[in-house]
Short mmCIF file of C-alpha atoms and ligand atoms in Angstrom, two decimals:
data_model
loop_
_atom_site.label_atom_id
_atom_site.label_comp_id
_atom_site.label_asym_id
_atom_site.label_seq_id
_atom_site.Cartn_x
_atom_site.Cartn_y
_atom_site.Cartn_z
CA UNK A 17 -23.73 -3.76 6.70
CA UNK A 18 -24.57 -3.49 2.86
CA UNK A 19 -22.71 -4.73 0.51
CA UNK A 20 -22.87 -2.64 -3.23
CA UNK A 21 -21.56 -3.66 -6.55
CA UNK A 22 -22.73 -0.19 -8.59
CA UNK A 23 -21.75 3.10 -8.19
CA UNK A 24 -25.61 4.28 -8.54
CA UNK A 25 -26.19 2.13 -5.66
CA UNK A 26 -23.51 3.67 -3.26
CA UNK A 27 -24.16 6.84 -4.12
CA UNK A 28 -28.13 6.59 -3.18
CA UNK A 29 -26.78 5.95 0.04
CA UNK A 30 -23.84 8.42 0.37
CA UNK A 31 -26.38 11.15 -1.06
CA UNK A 32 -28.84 10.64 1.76
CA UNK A 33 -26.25 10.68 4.81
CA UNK A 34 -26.42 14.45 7.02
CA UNK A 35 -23.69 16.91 6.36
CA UNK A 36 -22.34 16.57 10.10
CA UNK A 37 -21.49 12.47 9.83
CA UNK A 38 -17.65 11.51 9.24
CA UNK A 39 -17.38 8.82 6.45
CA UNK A 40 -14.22 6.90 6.49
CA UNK A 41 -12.62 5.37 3.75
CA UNK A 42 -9.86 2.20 3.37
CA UNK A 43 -9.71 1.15 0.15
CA UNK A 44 -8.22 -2.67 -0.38
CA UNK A 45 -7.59 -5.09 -3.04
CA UNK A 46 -9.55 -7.95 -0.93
CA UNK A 47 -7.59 -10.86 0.46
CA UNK A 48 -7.89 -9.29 3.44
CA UNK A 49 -5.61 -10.07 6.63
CA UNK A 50 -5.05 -8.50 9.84
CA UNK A 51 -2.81 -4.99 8.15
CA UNK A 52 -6.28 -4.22 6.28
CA UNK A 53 -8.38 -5.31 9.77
CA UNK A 54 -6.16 -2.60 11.49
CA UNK A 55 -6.93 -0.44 8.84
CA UNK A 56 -10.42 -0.89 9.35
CA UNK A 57 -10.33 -0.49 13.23
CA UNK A 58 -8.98 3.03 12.93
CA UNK A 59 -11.14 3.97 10.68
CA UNK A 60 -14.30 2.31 12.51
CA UNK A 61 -12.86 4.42 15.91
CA UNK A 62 -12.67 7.67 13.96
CA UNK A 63 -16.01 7.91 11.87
CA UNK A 64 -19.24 7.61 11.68
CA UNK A 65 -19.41 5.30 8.70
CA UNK A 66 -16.83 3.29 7.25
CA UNK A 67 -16.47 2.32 3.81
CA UNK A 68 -14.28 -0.72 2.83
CA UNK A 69 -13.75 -1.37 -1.25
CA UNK A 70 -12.66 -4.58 -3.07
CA UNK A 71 -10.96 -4.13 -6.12
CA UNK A 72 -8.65 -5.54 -8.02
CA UNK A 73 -7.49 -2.56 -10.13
CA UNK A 74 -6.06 -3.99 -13.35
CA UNK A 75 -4.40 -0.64 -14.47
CA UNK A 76 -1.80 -0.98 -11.79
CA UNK A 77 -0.53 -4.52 -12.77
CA UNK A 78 2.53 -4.06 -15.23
CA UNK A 79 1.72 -6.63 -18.69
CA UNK A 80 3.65 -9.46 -16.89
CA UNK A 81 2.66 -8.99 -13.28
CA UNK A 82 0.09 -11.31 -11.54
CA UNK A 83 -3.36 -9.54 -12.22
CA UNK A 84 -5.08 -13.03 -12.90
CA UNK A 85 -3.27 -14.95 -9.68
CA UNK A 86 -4.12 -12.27 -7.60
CA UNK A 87 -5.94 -13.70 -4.82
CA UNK A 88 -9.72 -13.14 -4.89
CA UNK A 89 -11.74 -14.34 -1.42
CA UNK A 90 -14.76 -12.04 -2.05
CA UNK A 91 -16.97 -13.73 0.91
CA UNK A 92 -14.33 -14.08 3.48
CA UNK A 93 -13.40 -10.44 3.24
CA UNK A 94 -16.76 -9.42 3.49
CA UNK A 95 -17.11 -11.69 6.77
CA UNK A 96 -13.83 -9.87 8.16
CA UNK A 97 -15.25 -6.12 7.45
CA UNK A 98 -18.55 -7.27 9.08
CA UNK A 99 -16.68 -8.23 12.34
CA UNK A 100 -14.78 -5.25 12.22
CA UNK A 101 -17.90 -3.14 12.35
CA UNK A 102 -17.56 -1.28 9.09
CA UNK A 103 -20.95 0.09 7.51
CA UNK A 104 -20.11 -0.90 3.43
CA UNK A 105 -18.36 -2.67 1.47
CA UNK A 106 -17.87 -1.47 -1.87
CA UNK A 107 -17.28 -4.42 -4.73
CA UNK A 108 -17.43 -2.94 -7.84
CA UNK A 109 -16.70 -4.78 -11.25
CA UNK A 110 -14.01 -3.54 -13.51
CA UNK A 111 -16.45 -2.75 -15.93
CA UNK A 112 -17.81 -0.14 -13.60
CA UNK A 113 -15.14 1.65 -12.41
CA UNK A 114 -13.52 1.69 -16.07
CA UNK A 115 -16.54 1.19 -18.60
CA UNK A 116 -14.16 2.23 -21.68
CA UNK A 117 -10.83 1.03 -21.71
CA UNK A 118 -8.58 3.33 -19.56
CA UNK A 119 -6.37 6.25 -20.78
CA UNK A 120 -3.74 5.97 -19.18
CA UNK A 121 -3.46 9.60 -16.99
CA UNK A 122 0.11 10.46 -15.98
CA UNK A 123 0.10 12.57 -12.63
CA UNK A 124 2.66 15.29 -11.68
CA UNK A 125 3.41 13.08 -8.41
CA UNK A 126 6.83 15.22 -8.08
CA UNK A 127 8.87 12.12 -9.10
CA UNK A 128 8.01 10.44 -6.59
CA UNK A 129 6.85 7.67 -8.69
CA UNK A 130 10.13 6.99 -10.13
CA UNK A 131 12.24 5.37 -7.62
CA UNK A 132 12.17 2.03 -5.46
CA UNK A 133 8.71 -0.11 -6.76
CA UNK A 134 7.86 2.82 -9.43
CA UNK A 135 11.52 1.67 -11.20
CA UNK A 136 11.23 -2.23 -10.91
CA UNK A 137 7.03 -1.55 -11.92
CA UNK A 138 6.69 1.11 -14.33
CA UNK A 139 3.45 2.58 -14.47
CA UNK A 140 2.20 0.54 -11.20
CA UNK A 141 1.81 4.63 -9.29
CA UNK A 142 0.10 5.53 -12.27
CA UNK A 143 -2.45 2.84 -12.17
CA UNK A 144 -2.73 3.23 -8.41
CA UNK A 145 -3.21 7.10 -8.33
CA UNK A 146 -5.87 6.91 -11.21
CA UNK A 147 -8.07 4.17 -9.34
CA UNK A 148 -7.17 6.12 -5.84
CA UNK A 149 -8.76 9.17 -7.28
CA UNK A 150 -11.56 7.70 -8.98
CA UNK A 151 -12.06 6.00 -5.60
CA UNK A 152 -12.23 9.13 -4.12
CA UNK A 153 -14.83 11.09 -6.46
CA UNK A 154 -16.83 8.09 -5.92
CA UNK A 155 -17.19 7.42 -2.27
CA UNK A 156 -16.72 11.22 -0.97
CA UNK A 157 -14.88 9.74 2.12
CA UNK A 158 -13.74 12.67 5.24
CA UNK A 159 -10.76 10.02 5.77
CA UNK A 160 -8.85 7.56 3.81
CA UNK A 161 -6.54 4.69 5.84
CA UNK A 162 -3.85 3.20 4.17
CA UNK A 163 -1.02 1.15 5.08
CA UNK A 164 3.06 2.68 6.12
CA UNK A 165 4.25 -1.08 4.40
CA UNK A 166 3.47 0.55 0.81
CA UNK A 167 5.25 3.75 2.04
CA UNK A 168 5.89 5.30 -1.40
CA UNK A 169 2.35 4.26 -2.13
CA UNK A 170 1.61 6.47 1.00
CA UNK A 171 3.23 9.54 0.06
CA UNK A 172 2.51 9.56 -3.49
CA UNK A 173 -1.29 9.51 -2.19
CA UNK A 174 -1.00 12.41 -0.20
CA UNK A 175 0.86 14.38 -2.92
CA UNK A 176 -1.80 13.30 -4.94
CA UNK A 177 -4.19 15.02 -2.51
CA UNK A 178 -2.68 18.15 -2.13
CA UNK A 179 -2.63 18.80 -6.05
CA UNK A 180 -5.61 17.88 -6.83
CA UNK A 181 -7.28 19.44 -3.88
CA UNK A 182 -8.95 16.36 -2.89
CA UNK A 183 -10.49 17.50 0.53
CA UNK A 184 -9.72 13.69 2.40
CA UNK A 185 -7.25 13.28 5.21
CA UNK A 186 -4.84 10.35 4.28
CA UNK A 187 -4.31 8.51 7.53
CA UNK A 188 -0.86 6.47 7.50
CA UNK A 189 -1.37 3.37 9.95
CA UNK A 190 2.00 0.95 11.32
CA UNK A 191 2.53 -2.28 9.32
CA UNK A 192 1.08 -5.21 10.78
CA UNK A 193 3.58 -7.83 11.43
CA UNK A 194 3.88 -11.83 11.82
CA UNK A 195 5.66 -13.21 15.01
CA UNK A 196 8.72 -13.69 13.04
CA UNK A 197 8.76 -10.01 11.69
CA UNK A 198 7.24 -10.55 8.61
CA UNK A 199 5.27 -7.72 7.02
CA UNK A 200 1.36 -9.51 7.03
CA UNK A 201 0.69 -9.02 2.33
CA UNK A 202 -2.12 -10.48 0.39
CA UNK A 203 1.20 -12.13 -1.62
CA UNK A 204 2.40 -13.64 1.62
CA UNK A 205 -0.02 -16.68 0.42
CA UNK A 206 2.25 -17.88 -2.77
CA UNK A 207 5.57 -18.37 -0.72
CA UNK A 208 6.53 -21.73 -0.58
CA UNK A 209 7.37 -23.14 3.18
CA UNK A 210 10.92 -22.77 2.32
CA UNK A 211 10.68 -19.64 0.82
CA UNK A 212 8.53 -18.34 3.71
CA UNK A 213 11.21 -19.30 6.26
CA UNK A 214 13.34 -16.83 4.44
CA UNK A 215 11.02 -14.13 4.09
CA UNK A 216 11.73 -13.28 7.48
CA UNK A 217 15.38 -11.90 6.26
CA UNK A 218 13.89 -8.19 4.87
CA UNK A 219 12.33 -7.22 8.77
CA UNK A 220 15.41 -9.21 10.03
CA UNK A 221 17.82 -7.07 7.98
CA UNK A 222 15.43 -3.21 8.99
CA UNK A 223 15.05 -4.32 12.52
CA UNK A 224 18.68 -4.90 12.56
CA UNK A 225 19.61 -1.63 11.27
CA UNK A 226 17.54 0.57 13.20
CA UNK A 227 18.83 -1.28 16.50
CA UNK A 228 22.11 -0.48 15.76
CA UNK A 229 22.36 2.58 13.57
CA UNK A 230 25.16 3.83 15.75
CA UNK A 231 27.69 1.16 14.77
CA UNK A 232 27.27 1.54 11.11
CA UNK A 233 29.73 4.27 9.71
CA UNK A 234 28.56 4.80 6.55
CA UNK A 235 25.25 4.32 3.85
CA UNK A 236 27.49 1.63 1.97
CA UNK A 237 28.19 -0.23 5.08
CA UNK A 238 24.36 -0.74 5.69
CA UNK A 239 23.67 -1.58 2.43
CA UNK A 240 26.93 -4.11 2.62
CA UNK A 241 25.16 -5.74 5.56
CA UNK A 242 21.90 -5.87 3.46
CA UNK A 243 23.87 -7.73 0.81
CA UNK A 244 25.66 -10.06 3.01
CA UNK A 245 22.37 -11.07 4.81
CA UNK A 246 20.45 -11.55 1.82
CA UNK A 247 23.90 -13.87 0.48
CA UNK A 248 22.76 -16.45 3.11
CA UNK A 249 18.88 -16.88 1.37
CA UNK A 250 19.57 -18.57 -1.63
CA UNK A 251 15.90 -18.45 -2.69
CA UNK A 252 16.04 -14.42 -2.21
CA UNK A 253 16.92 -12.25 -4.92
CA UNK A 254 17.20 -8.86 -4.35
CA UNK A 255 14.78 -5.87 -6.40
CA UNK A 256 16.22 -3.35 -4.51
CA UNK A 257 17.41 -1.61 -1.27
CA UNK A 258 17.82 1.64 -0.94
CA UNK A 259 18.19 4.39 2.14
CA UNK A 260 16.55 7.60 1.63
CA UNK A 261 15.13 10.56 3.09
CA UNK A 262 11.60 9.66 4.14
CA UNK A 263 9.21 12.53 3.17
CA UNK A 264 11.03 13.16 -0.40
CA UNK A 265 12.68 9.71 -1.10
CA UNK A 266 15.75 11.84 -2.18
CA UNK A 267 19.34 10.33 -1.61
CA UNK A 268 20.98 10.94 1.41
CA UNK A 269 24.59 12.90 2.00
CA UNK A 270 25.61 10.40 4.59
CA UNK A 271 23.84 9.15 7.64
CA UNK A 272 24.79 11.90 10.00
CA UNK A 273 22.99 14.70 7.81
CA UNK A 274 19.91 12.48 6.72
CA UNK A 275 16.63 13.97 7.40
CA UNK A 276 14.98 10.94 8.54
CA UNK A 277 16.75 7.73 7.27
CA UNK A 278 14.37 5.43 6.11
CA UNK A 279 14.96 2.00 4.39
CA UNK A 280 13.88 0.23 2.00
CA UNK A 281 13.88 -3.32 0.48
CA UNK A 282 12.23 -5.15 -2.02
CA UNK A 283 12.44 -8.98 -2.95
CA UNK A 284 11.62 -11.71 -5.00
CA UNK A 285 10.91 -15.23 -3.88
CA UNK A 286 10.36 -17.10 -7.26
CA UNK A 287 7.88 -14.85 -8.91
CA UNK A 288 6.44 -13.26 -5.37
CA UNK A 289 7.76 -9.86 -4.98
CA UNK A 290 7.16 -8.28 -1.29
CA UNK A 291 8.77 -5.58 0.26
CA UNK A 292 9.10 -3.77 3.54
CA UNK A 293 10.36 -0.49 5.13
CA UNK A 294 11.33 1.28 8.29
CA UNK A 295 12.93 4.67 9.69
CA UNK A 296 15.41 4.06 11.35
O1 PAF B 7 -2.68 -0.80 -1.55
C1 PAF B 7 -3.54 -1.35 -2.27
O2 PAF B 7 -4.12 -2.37 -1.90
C2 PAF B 7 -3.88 -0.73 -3.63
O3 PAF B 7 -2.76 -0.19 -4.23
C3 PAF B 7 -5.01 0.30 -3.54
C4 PAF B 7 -4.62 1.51 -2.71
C5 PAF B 7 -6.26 -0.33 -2.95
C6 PAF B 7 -5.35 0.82 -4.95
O4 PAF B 7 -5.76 -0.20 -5.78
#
């Protein structure tokens, strides 16, 4: 496995590969746990070549968000990708991916950016779209794997595909879970034991809902049961949760209409934000 820092360097490489190999592509923020390792996996069993990049992109952390306490563990995710039999990691410097200082570049991602995390992080799809896309000029990947626990994240990435005629398949893969239900997140690591405990309330509170979507009358009596289970975690305090349709995030009539319900929830533990989703 080689590990490159430059674009000039990766491209040497990606220049001199046939025309019939399959290069896939999961690009990560490092602090890597088992969600990117399953990432990786699919991506190892579909393609030839797999390409893994560390980045922390600093154009998709709001002014006050935790771009310096984001965890960095540069040699232990470079271990992990080894053992998961990808060919490259990719560990560029901001400098090179953004030698100037960025403009910022506003997509037409069909609104889809302005709901659920795009409302609480304004700007964050923004940020994410323009490194996504420089990601992909760079690396040329046949396949791209990302995660279904950044779902919006997901969708906005494959709108941002089809506009801009990217020609990369965006693979969605399941969240990766704890025993306890947790969704596995790089910010997993600042919760506090306490706080941790009551993590497990957002899978508790989707898990719940999907089991028994038949006893719940209405939208405002799931999101009542939402409230009422987040009332007994006093360190939780709610961002958001919302029910929508899943392949437009549009609001739903009522539950017996919906076009695949799917929920969402986002929420703070001191300053760690996570969030999770499920259809249900
Ligand atoms: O999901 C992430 O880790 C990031 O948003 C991504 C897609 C690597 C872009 O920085």
């Amino acid at each position: 496995m080689h590990v490159f820092h430059t674009i000039s360097e990766y491209r040497y490489w990606r220049n001199k590969l046939p025309l019939d190999v399959s290069v896939g592509f999961v690009p990560t923020m490092g602090a890597l746990h088992a969600g990117h390792a399953s990432l990786i996996e699919a991506s190892v069993a579909e393609n030839t070549f797999t390409v893994v990049s560390i980045f922390v992109n600093p154009t998709q952390f709001g002014p006050k968000e935790d771009l310096s306490k984001y965890p960095r563990t540069l040699a232990a995710d470079v271990a992990l990708i080894e053992q998961q039999g990808a060919s490259i990691v990719f560990a560029p410097a901001p400098s090179e991916i953004y030698p100037e200082t960025p403009t910022q570049m506003i997509f037409g991602i069909r609104d889809l950016d302005k709901k659920l995390c795009g409302a609480s992080r304004p700007g964050h799809f923004n940020g994410v779209v323009q490194v996504v896309s420089l990601l992909f000029h760079i690396v040329q990947p046949h396949n791209a794997y990302f995660g279904q626990k950044d779902f919006q994240q997901l969708l906005i990435i494959k709108q941002l595909v089809k506009e801009q005629h990217f020609p990369v398949k965006i693979i969605g893969c399941p969240t990766q879970r704890e025993v306890d239900g947790l969704a596995m997140s790089s910010r997993n690591v600042f919760l506090s034991e306490r706080e941790r405990e009551q993590a497990k309330v957002l899978s508790a509170i989707l898990f719940h809902l999907q089991k028994n979507r038949g006893s719940f009358a209405s939208i405002e009596s799931m999101k009542n049961f939402a409230y009422s289970a987040l009332s007994d975690c006093p360190l939780a305090r709610l961002d958001y949760f919302e029910l929508l349709e899943e392949n437009n995030l549009n609001e739903m009539p009522d539950l017996l209409s919906a076009n695949c319900p799917h929920a969402f929830i986002a929420v703070f533990f001191g300053t760690t934000r996570l969030i999770d989703n499920l259809r249900l």
